[in-house]
XYZ file of C-alpha atoms in Angstrom:
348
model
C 10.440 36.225 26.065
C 13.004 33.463 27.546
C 12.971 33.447 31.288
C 16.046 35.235 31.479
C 17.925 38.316 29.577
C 16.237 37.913 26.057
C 19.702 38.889 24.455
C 19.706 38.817 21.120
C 23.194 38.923 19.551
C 23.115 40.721 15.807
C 26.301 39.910 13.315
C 25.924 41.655 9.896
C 28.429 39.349 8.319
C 26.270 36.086 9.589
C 22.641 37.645 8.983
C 20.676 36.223 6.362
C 18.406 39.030 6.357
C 19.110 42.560 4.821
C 17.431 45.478 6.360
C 16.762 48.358 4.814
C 18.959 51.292 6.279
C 16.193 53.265 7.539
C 13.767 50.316 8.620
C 12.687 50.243 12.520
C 12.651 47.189 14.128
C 11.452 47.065 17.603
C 13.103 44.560 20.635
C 11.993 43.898 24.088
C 14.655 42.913 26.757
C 13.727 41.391 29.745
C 15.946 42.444 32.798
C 16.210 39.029 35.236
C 18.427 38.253 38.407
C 18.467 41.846 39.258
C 16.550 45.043 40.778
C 15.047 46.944 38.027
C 14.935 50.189 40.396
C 18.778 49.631 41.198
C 18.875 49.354 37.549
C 17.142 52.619 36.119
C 18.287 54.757 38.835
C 16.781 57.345 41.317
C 13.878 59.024 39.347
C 14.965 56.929 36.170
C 18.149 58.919 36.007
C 20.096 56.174 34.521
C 17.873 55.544 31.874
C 17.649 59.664 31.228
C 21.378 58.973 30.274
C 21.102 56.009 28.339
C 18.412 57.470 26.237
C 20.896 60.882 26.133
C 23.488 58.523 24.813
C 21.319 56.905 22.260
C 19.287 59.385 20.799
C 18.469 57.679 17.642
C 16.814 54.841 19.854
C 13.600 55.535 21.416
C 13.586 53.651 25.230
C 10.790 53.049 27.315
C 10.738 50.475 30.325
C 8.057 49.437 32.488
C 9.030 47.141 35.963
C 11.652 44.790 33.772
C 10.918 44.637 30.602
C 12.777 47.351 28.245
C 11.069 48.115 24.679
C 13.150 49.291 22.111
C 12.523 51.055 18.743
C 15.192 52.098 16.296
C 17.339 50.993 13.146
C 19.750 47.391 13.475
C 23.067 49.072 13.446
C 22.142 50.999 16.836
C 20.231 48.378 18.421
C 23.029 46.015 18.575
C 25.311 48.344 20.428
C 22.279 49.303 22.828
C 22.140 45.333 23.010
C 25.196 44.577 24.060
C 25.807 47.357 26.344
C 22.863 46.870 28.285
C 24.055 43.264 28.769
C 27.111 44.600 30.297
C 25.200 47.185 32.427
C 23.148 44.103 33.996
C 26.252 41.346 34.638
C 28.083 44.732 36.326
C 24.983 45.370 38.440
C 24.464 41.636 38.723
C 28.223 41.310 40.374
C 28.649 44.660 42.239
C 25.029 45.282 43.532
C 25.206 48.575 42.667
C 25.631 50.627 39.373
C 26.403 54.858 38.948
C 26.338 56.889 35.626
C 30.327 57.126 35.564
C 29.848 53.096 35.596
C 27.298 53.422 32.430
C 29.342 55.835 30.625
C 32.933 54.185 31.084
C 30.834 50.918 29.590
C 29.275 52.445 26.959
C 33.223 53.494 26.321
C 33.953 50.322 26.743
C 36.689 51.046 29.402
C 34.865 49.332 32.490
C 38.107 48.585 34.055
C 36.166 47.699 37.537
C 34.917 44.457 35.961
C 38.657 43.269 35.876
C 39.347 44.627 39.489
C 40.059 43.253 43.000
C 39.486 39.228 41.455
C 39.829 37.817 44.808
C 36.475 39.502 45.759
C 33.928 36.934 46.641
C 31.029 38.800 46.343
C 30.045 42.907 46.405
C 27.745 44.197 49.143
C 24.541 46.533 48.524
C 26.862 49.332 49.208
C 29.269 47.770 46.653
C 31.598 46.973 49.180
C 34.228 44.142 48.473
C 33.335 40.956 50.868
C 36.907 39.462 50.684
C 38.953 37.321 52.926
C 40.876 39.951 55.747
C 43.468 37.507 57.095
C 45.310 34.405 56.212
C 42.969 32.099 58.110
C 39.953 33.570 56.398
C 41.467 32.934 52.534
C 42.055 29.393 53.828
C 38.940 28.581 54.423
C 37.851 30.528 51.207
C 40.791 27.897 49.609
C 39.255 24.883 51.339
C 35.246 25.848 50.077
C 36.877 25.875 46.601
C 38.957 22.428 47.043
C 36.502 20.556 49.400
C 32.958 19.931 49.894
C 32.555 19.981 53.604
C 34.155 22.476 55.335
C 34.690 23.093 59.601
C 35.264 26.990 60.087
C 35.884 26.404 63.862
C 37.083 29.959 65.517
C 35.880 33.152 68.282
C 33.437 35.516 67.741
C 33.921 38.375 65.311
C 35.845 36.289 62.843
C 34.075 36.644 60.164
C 33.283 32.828 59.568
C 29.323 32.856 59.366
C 29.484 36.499 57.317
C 31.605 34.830 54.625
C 29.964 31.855 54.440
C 27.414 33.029 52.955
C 29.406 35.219 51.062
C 30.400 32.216 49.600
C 26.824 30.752 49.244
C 25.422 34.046 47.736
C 28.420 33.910 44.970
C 27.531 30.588 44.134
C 23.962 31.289 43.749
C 24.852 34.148 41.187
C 27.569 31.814 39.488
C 24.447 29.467 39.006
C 26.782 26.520 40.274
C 24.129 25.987 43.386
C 20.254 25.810 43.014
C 19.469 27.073 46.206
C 21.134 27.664 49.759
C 20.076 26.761 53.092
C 21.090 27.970 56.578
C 20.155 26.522 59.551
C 21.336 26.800 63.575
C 20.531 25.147 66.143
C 17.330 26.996 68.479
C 19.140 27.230 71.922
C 19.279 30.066 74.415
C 22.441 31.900 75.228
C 21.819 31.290 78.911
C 18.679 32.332 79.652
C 15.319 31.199 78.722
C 13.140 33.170 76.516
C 9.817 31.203 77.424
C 6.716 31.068 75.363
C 7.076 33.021 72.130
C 4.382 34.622 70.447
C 2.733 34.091 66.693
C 3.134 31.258 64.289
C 6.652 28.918 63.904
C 8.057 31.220 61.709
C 7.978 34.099 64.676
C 8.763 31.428 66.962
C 12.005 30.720 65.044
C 13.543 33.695 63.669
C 15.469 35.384 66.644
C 17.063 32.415 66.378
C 18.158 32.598 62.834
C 18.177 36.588 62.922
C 22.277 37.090 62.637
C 22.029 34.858 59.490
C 18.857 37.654 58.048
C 21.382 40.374 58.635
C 23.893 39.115 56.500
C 21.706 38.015 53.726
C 20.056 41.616 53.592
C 24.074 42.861 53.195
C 24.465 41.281 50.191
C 21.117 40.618 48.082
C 18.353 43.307 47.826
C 15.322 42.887 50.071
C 12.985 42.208 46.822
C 14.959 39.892 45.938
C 15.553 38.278 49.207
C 11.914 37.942 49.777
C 11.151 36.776 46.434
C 14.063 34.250 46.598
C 12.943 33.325 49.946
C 9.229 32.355 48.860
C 10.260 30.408 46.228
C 12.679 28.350 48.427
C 15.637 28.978 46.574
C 16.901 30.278 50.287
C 15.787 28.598 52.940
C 16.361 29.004 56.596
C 15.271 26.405 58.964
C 16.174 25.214 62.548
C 18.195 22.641 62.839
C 15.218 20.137 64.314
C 13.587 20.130 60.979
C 16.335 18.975 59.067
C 15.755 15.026 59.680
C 14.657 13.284 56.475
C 15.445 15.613 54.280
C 18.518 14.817 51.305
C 20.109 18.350 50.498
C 21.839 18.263 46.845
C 22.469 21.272 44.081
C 22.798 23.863 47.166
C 25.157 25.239 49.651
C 24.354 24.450 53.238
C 25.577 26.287 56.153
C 25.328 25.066 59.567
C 25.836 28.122 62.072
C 26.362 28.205 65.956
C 27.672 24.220 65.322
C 29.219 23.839 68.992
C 25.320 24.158 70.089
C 24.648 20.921 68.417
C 24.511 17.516 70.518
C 26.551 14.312 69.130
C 22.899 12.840 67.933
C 21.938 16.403 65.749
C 25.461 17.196 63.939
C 25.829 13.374 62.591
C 21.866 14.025 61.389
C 22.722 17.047 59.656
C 25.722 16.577 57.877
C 24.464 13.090 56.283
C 22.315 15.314 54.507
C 24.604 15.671 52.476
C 23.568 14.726 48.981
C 25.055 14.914 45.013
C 26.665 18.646 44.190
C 26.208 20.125 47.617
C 28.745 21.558 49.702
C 28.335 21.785 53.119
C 30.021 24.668 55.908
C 29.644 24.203 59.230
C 30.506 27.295 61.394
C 30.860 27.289 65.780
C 32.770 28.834 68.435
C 33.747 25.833 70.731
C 33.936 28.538 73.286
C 30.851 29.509 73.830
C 29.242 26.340 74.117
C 25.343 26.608 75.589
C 24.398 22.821 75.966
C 23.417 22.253 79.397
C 25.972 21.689 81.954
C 27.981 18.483 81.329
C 26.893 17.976 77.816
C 29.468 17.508 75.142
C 29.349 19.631 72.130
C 28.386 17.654 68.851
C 31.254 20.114 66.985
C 34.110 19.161 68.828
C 33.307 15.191 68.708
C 32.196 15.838 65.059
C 35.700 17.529 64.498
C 37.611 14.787 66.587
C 36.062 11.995 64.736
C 36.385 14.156 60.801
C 39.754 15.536 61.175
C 41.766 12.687 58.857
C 38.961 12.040 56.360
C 39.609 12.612 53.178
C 37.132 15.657 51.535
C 36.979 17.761 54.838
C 38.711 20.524 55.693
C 38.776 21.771 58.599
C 39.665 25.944 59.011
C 40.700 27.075 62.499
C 40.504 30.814 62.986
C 41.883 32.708 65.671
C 41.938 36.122 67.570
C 44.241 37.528 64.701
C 41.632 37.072 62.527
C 38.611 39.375 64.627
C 37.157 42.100 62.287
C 34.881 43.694 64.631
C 35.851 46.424 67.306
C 39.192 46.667 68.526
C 37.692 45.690 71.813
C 36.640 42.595 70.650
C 40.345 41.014 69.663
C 41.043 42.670 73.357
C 37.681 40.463 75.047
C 38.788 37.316 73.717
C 42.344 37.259 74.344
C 41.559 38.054 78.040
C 39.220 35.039 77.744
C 41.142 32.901 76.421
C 43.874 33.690 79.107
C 41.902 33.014 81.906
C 41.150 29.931 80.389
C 44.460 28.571 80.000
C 44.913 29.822 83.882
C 41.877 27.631 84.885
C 43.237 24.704 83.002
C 46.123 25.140 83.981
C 45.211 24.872 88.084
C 42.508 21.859 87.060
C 45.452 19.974 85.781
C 47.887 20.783 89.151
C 45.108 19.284 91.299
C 44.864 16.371 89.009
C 48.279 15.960 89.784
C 47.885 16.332 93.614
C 45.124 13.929 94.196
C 46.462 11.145 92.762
């Protein structure tokens, strides 16, 4: 068995070896990079229809392996079709019987549909750029290999991020991905946290769990998890390390001081692309502290390579109330700064 889908293409015209018409050969085809349950169905009701539609196959399949018994000519259409069954389950996340029979057809027009999807949610929801600020900085992760995705809350820049990251992980152009923020308070202190580093460090990274249990299966999550294909790590152990073949996310970036964001992004190594994601209003360094984004962004923003994606209020896909929240904000804001500058003026 090869480590992934043992396909085994069959061509009459090119095989050397005639089989008698009636002759039962027997297959086994290993199901990889996917959920085997997602796969079979509820109860094994997709496989109850697959065996329906090929009745002069006999199918049995135990966790992910799929044994076969029948003549050539059938098992080659089984074959293929069950390759197409996997990539569609593989890409969409989920798979239903009207999907099974319009590819047995061979009129699964969904493959071919929405192409600007990045990547399909357990629900088989499209994750997709919503405004014009969010398919630039889609464009810029496809022409760059750093990218800033500076912008308010609710804007979707973390969420697709790692939309982006989980797509390359299925594309196989990235070995692994790794997420990491930086562990500070939002203003108050938690104190002394119970259990080993790993509890210690997760409500930290918890926002960045949620959206990786959106798009891959918890199995698989877990398993990818343990075997360090994704990793998620504070920012404080990232010193030392050289990050190449993966996509790296850096999350809550304005929390970073000038000494932790130059550490981090010379990480950088060969095939890697980095994303680093903050709100430069909401800022939790201690009083008087300059945020390692915004000098980071200063210093980057002619360098040739970076791109860097500033998203606004327009671009808010959470509650109505939100886009409301932050406009108000951002007015008072532009108030304040506006009185700071006519004392300025005053005084001198």
């Amino acid at each position: 068995m090869q480590k992934y889908f043992n396909y085994l293409r069959c061509d009459k015209q090119k095989s050397t070896t005639k089989l008698k018409k009636k002759e039962v050969i027997e297959k086994h085809i290993v199901l990889e990079d996917i959920d085997p349950v997602a796969f079979y169905g509820v109860a094994n009701s997709h496989l109850q229809m697959v065996r329906a539609l090929y009745p002069k196959l006999r199918i049995m399949a135990r966790n992910n392996v799929i044994r076969v018994l029948g003549d050539e000519e059938e098992m080659c259409a089984f074959e293929e079709n069950i390759e197409r069954m996997r990539r569609h389950l593989l890409r969409f996340n989920v798979i239903t019987e009207e999907d099974i029979l319009n590819i047995i057809k061979g009129e699964d027009n969904k493959a071919n549909a929405a192409k600007d999807v990045v990547v399909y949610s357990l629900a088989g929801k499209p994750i997709k750029s919503r405004s014009e600020n969010q398919q630039q900085l889609i464009d810029a992760y496809m022409k760059d290999d750093m990218i800033f995705a500076v912008g308010p809350a609710g804007t979707g820049k973390t969420y697709l991020s790692i939309a982006l990251a989980v797509k390359a992980l299925k594309e196989k152009t990235a070995k692994k991905i790794i997420l990491s923020r930086p562990a500070v308070e939002a203003g108050e202190k938690l104190g002394f946290l119970p259990g080993d580093m790993k509890d210690k460090i997760d409500p930290y990274l918890q926002p960045l769990y949620d959206a990786l249990e959106d798009m891959i299966p918890q199995v698989k999550l877990q398993d990818m998890m343990d075997k360090h294909i994704i990793q998620i790590a504070p920012l404080a152990f990232m010193r030392g390390r050289t990050l190449s073949d993966a996509v790296v996310i850096l999350d809550e970036a304005q929390n970073t001081t000038s000494a932790q964001i130059r550490m981090f992004l010379t990480r950088m190594g060969w095939n890697t692309k980095m994303i680093i994601t903050g709100d430069l209003t909401q800022v939790d360094l201690p009083k008087g502290q300059k945020s390692g984004l915004r000098e980071a962004i200063e210093t980057l923003k002619d360098v040739e390579g970076i791109s860097i994606v500033n998203l606004n209020g327009k671009d808010i896909v959470r509650h109505k109330l939100v886009t409301r929240i932050v406009n108000a904000f951002d007015e008072k804001d532009k108030e304040q700064e506006k009185k700071y500058k006519e004392q300025d003026i005053k005084t001198k």
